[in-house]
Tab-separated table of C-alpha atoms in Angstrom:
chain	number	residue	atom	x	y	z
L	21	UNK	CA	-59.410	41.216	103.215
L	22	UNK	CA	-59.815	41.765	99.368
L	23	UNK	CA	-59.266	45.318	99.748
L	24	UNK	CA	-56.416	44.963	101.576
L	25	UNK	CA	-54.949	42.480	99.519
L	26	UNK	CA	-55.974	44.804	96.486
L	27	UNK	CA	-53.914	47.702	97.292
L	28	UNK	CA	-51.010	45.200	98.546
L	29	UNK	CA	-50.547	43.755	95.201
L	30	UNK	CA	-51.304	46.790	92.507
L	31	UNK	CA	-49.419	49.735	94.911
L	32	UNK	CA	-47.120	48.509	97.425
L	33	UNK	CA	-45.645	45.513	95.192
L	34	UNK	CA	-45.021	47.192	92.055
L	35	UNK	CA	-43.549	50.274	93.857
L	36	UNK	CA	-41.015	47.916	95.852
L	37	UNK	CA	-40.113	46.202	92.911
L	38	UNK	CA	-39.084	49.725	91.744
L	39	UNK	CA	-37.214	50.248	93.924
L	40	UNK	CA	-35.132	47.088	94.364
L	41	UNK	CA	-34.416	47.312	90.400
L	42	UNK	CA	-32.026	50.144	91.613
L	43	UNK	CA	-30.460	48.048	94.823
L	44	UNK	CA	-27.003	46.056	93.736
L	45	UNK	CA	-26.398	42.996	93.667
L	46	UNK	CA	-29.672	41.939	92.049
L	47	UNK	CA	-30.894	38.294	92.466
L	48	UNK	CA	-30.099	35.804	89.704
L	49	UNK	CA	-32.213	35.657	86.620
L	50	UNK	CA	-33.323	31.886	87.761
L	51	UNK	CA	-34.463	32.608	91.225
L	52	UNK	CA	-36.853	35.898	90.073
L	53	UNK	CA	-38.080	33.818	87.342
L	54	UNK	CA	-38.677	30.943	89.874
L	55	UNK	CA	-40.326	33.508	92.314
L	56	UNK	CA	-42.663	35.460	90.161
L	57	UNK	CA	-43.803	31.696	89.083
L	58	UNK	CA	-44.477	30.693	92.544
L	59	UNK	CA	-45.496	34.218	93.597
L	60	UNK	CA	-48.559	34.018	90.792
L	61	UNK	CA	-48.984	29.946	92.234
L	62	UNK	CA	-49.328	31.623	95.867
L	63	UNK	CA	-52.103	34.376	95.139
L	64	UNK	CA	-53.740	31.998	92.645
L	65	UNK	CA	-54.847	29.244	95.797
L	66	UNK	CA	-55.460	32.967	98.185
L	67	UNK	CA	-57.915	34.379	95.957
L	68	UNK	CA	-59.686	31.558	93.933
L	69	UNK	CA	-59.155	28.959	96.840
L	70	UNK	CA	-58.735	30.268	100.205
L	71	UNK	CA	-61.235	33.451	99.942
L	72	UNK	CA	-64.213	31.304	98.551
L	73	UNK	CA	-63.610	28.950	100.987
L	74	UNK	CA	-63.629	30.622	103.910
L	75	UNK	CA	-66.744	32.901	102.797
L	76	UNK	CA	-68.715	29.794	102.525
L	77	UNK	CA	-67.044	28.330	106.087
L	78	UNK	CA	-68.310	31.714	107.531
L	79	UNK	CA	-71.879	31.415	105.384
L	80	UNK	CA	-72.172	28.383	107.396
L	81	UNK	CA	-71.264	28.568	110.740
L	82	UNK	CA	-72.763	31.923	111.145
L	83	UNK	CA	-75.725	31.109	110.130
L	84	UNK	CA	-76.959	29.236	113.202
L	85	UNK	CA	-77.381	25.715	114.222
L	86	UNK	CA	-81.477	26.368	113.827
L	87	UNK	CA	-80.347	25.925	110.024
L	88	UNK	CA	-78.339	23.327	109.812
L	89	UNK	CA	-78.406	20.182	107.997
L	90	UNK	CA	-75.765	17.327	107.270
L	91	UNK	CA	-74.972	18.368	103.635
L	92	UNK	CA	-74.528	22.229	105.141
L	93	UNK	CA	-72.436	20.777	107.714
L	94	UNK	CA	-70.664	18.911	105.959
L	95	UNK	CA	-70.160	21.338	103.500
L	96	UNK	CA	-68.938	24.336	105.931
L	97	UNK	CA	-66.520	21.509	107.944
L	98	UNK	CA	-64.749	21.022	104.578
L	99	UNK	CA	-64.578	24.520	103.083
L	100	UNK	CA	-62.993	25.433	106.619
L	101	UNK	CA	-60.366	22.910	106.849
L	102	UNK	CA	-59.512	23.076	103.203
L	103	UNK	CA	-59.175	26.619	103.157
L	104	UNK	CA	-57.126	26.962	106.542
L	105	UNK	CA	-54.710	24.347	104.629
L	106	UNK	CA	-54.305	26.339	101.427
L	107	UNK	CA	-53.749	29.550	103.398
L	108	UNK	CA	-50.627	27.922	104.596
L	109	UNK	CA	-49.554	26.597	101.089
L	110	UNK	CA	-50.444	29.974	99.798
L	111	UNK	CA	-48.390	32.019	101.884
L	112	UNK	CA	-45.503	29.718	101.899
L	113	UNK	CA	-45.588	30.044	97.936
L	114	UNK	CA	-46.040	33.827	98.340
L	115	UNK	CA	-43.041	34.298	100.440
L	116	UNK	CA	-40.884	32.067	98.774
L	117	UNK	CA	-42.095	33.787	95.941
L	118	UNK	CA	-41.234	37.327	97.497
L	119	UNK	CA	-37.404	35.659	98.615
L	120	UNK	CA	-36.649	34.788	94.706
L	121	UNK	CA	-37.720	38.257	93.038
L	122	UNK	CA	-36.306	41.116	95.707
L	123	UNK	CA	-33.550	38.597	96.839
L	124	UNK	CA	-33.568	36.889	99.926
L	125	UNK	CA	-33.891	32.879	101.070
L	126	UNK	CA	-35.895	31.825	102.798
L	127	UNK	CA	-35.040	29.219	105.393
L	128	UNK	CA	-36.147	25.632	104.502
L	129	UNK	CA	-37.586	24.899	107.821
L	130	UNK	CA	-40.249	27.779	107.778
L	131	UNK	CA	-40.759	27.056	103.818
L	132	UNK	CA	-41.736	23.457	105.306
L	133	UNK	CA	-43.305	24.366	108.553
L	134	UNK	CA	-45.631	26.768	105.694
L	135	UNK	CA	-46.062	24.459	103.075
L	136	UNK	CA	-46.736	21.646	105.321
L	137	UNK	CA	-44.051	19.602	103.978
L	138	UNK	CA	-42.824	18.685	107.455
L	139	UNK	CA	-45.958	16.685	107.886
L	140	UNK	CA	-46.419	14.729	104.447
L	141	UNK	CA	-43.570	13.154	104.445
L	142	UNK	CA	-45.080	9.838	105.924
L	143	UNK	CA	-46.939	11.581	108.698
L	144	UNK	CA	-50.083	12.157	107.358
L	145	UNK	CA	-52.088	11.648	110.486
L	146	UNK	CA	-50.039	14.332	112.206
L	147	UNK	CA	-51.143	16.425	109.263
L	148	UNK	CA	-54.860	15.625	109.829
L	149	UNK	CA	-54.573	15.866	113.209
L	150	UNK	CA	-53.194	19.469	113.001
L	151	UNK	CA	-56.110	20.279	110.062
L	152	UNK	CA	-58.770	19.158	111.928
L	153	UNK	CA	-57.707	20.633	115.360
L	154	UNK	CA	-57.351	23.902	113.437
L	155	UNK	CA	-60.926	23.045	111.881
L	156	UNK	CA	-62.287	23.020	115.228
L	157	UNK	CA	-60.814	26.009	116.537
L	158	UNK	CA	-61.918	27.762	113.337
L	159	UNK	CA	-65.385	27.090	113.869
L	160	UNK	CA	-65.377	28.059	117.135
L	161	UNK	CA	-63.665	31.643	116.643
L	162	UNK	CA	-66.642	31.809	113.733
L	163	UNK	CA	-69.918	30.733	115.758
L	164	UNK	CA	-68.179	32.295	119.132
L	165	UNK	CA	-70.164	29.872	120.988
L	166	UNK	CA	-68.858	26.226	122.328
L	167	UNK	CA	-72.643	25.700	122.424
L	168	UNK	CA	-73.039	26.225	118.789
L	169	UNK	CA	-69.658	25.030	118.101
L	170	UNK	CA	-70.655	21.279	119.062
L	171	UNK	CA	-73.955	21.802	116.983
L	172	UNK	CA	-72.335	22.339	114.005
L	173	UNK	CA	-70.181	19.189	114.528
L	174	UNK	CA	-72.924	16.954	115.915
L	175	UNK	CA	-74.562	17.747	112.763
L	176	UNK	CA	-71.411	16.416	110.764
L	177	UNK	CA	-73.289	12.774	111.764
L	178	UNK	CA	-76.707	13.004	113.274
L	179	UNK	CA	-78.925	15.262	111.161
L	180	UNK	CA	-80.851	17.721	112.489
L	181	UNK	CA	-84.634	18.089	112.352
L	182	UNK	CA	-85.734	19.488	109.205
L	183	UNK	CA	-87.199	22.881	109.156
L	184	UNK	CA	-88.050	25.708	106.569
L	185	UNK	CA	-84.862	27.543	107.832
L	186	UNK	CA	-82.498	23.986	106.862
L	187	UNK	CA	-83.904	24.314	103.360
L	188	UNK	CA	-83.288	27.949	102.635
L	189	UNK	CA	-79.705	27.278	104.063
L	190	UNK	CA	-79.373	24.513	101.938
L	191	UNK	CA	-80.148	26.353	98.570
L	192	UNK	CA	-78.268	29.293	99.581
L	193	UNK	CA	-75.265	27.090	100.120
L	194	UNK	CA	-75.377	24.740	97.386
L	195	UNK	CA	-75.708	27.878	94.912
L	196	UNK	CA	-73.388	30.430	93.673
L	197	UNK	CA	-70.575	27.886	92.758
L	198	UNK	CA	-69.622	26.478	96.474
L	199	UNK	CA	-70.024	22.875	95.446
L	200	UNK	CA	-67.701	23.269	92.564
L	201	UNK	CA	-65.055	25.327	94.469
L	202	UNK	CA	-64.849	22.809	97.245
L	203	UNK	CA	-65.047	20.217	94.310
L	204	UNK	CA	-61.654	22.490	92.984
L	205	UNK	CA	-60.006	22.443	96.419
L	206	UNK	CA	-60.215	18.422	96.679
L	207	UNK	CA	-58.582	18.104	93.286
L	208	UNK	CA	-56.040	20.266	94.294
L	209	UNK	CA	-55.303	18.755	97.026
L	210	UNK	CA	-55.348	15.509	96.542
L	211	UNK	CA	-54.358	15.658	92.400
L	212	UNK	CA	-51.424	18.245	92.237
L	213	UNK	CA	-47.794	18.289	93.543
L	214	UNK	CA	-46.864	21.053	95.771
L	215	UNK	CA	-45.891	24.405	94.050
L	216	UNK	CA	-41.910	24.229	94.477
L	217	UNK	CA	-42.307	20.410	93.917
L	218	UNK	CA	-43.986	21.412	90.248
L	219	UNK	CA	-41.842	24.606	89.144
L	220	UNK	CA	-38.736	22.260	90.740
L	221	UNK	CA	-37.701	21.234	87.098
L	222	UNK	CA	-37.930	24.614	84.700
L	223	UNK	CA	-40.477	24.265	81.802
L	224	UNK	CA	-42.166	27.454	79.268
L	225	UNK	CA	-45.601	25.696	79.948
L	226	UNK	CA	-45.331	25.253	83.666
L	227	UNK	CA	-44.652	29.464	83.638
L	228	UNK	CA	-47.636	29.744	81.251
L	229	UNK	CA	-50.245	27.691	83.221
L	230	UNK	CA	-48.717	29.911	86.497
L	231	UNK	CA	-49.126	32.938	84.638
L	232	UNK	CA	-52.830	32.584	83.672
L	233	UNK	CA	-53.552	31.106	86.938
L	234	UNK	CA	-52.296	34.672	88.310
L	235	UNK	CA	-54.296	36.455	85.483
L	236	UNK	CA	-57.385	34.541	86.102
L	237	UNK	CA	-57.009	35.616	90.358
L	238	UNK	CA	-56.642	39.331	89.257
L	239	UNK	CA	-59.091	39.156	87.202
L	240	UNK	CA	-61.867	37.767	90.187
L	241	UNK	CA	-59.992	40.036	92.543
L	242	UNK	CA	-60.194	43.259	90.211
L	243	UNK	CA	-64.219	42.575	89.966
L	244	UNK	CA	-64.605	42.038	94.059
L	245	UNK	CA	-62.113	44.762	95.328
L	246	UNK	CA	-62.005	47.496	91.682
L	247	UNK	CA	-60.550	51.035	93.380
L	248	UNK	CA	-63.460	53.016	91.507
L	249	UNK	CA	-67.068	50.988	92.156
């Protein structure tokens, strides 16, 4: 997915940007300015949010119920839901982002239906509803077993017995950052306003903080997906 993502963002964007510099009309200063702010927001949550995420959900789930305990669980419950929610974000901010700089608008109803504005607007238990039924069917595609599947959430509450396997799952999972990135992902989603809510009202600094978000997500991508290991 890195790769791919990679070569879509240093090849294929900068070459169609090329080309729509020489395509009349050309969209309005504001709106590419807008979507190159939202278009960093959007690839900032994929690679430093929704990547890390699901690597751990997939750490987790794959690695057997025999190895399970609550905290791993727990912790592979979470990194899947957050991570299917900030996929949706993200690609909502990426296409909007897309719309402002090569000129098109998108429609408000999918920028909602992406964002998930549709359900926060005092229907948050439709939201959760639709998270966690998405959770489930996540975990499921991941284990490939409704067996397994119900092991993994029985162990959300009842802990399983535990066994050399359960500890060696628990240090790998607790290590190489996981607890701070889901830490990250519940800020995020609870502290910060949507992307188009927070670039809504034009500011240097709000550019700047998208900007070195984007820098910061090339960065981590350029070290997991460099064309010349």
């Amino acid at each position: 997915m890195l790769i791919s993502l990679h070569h879509l963002l240093f090849v294929l964007l900068p070459v169609a940007l090329t080309v729509r510099l020489y395509v009349k009309p050309r969209p309005a200063t504001f709106d590419v300015a807008n979507g190159i702010t939202r278009f960093c927001l959007g690839i900032g949550k994929w690679v430093l949010l929704v990547n890390p995420l699901w690597h751990l959900a997939t750490m987790t789930f794959r690695g057997g119920p025999e190895s399970l305990g609550t905290s791993v669980a727990w912790m592979g419950f979470l990194s899947l839901l957050l991570s299917l929610h900030f996929a949706f974000t993200a690609a909502g901010d990426v296409l909007a982002g897309l719309g402002g700089m090569f000129g098109f608008k998108v429609a408000e109803p999918v920028q909602e239906a992406l964002t998930l504005r549709r359900f926060t607007k005092g229907k948050w238990l439709r939201l959760i509803a639709l998270l966690l039924a998405g959770t489930v069917i996540g975990a499921l595609v991941q284990t490939a077993s409704f067996g397994d599947t119900w092991l993994h959430l029985k162990a959300l509450f009842v802990p399983p017995p535990r066994t050399m396997a359960t500890l060696l799952q628990q240090t790998r999972v607790r290590t190489d950052f996981n607890v701070l990135t889901i830490f990250a992902a519940l800020v995020c989603l609870i502290g910060l306003p949507h992307s188009r809510d927070f670039l809504r009202e034009p500011a240097p600094w709000k550019a700047t903080i998208s900007i070195l978000i984007f820098t910061f997500a090339v960065a981590m991508l350029w070290t997991h997906a460099a064309p010349m290991p």
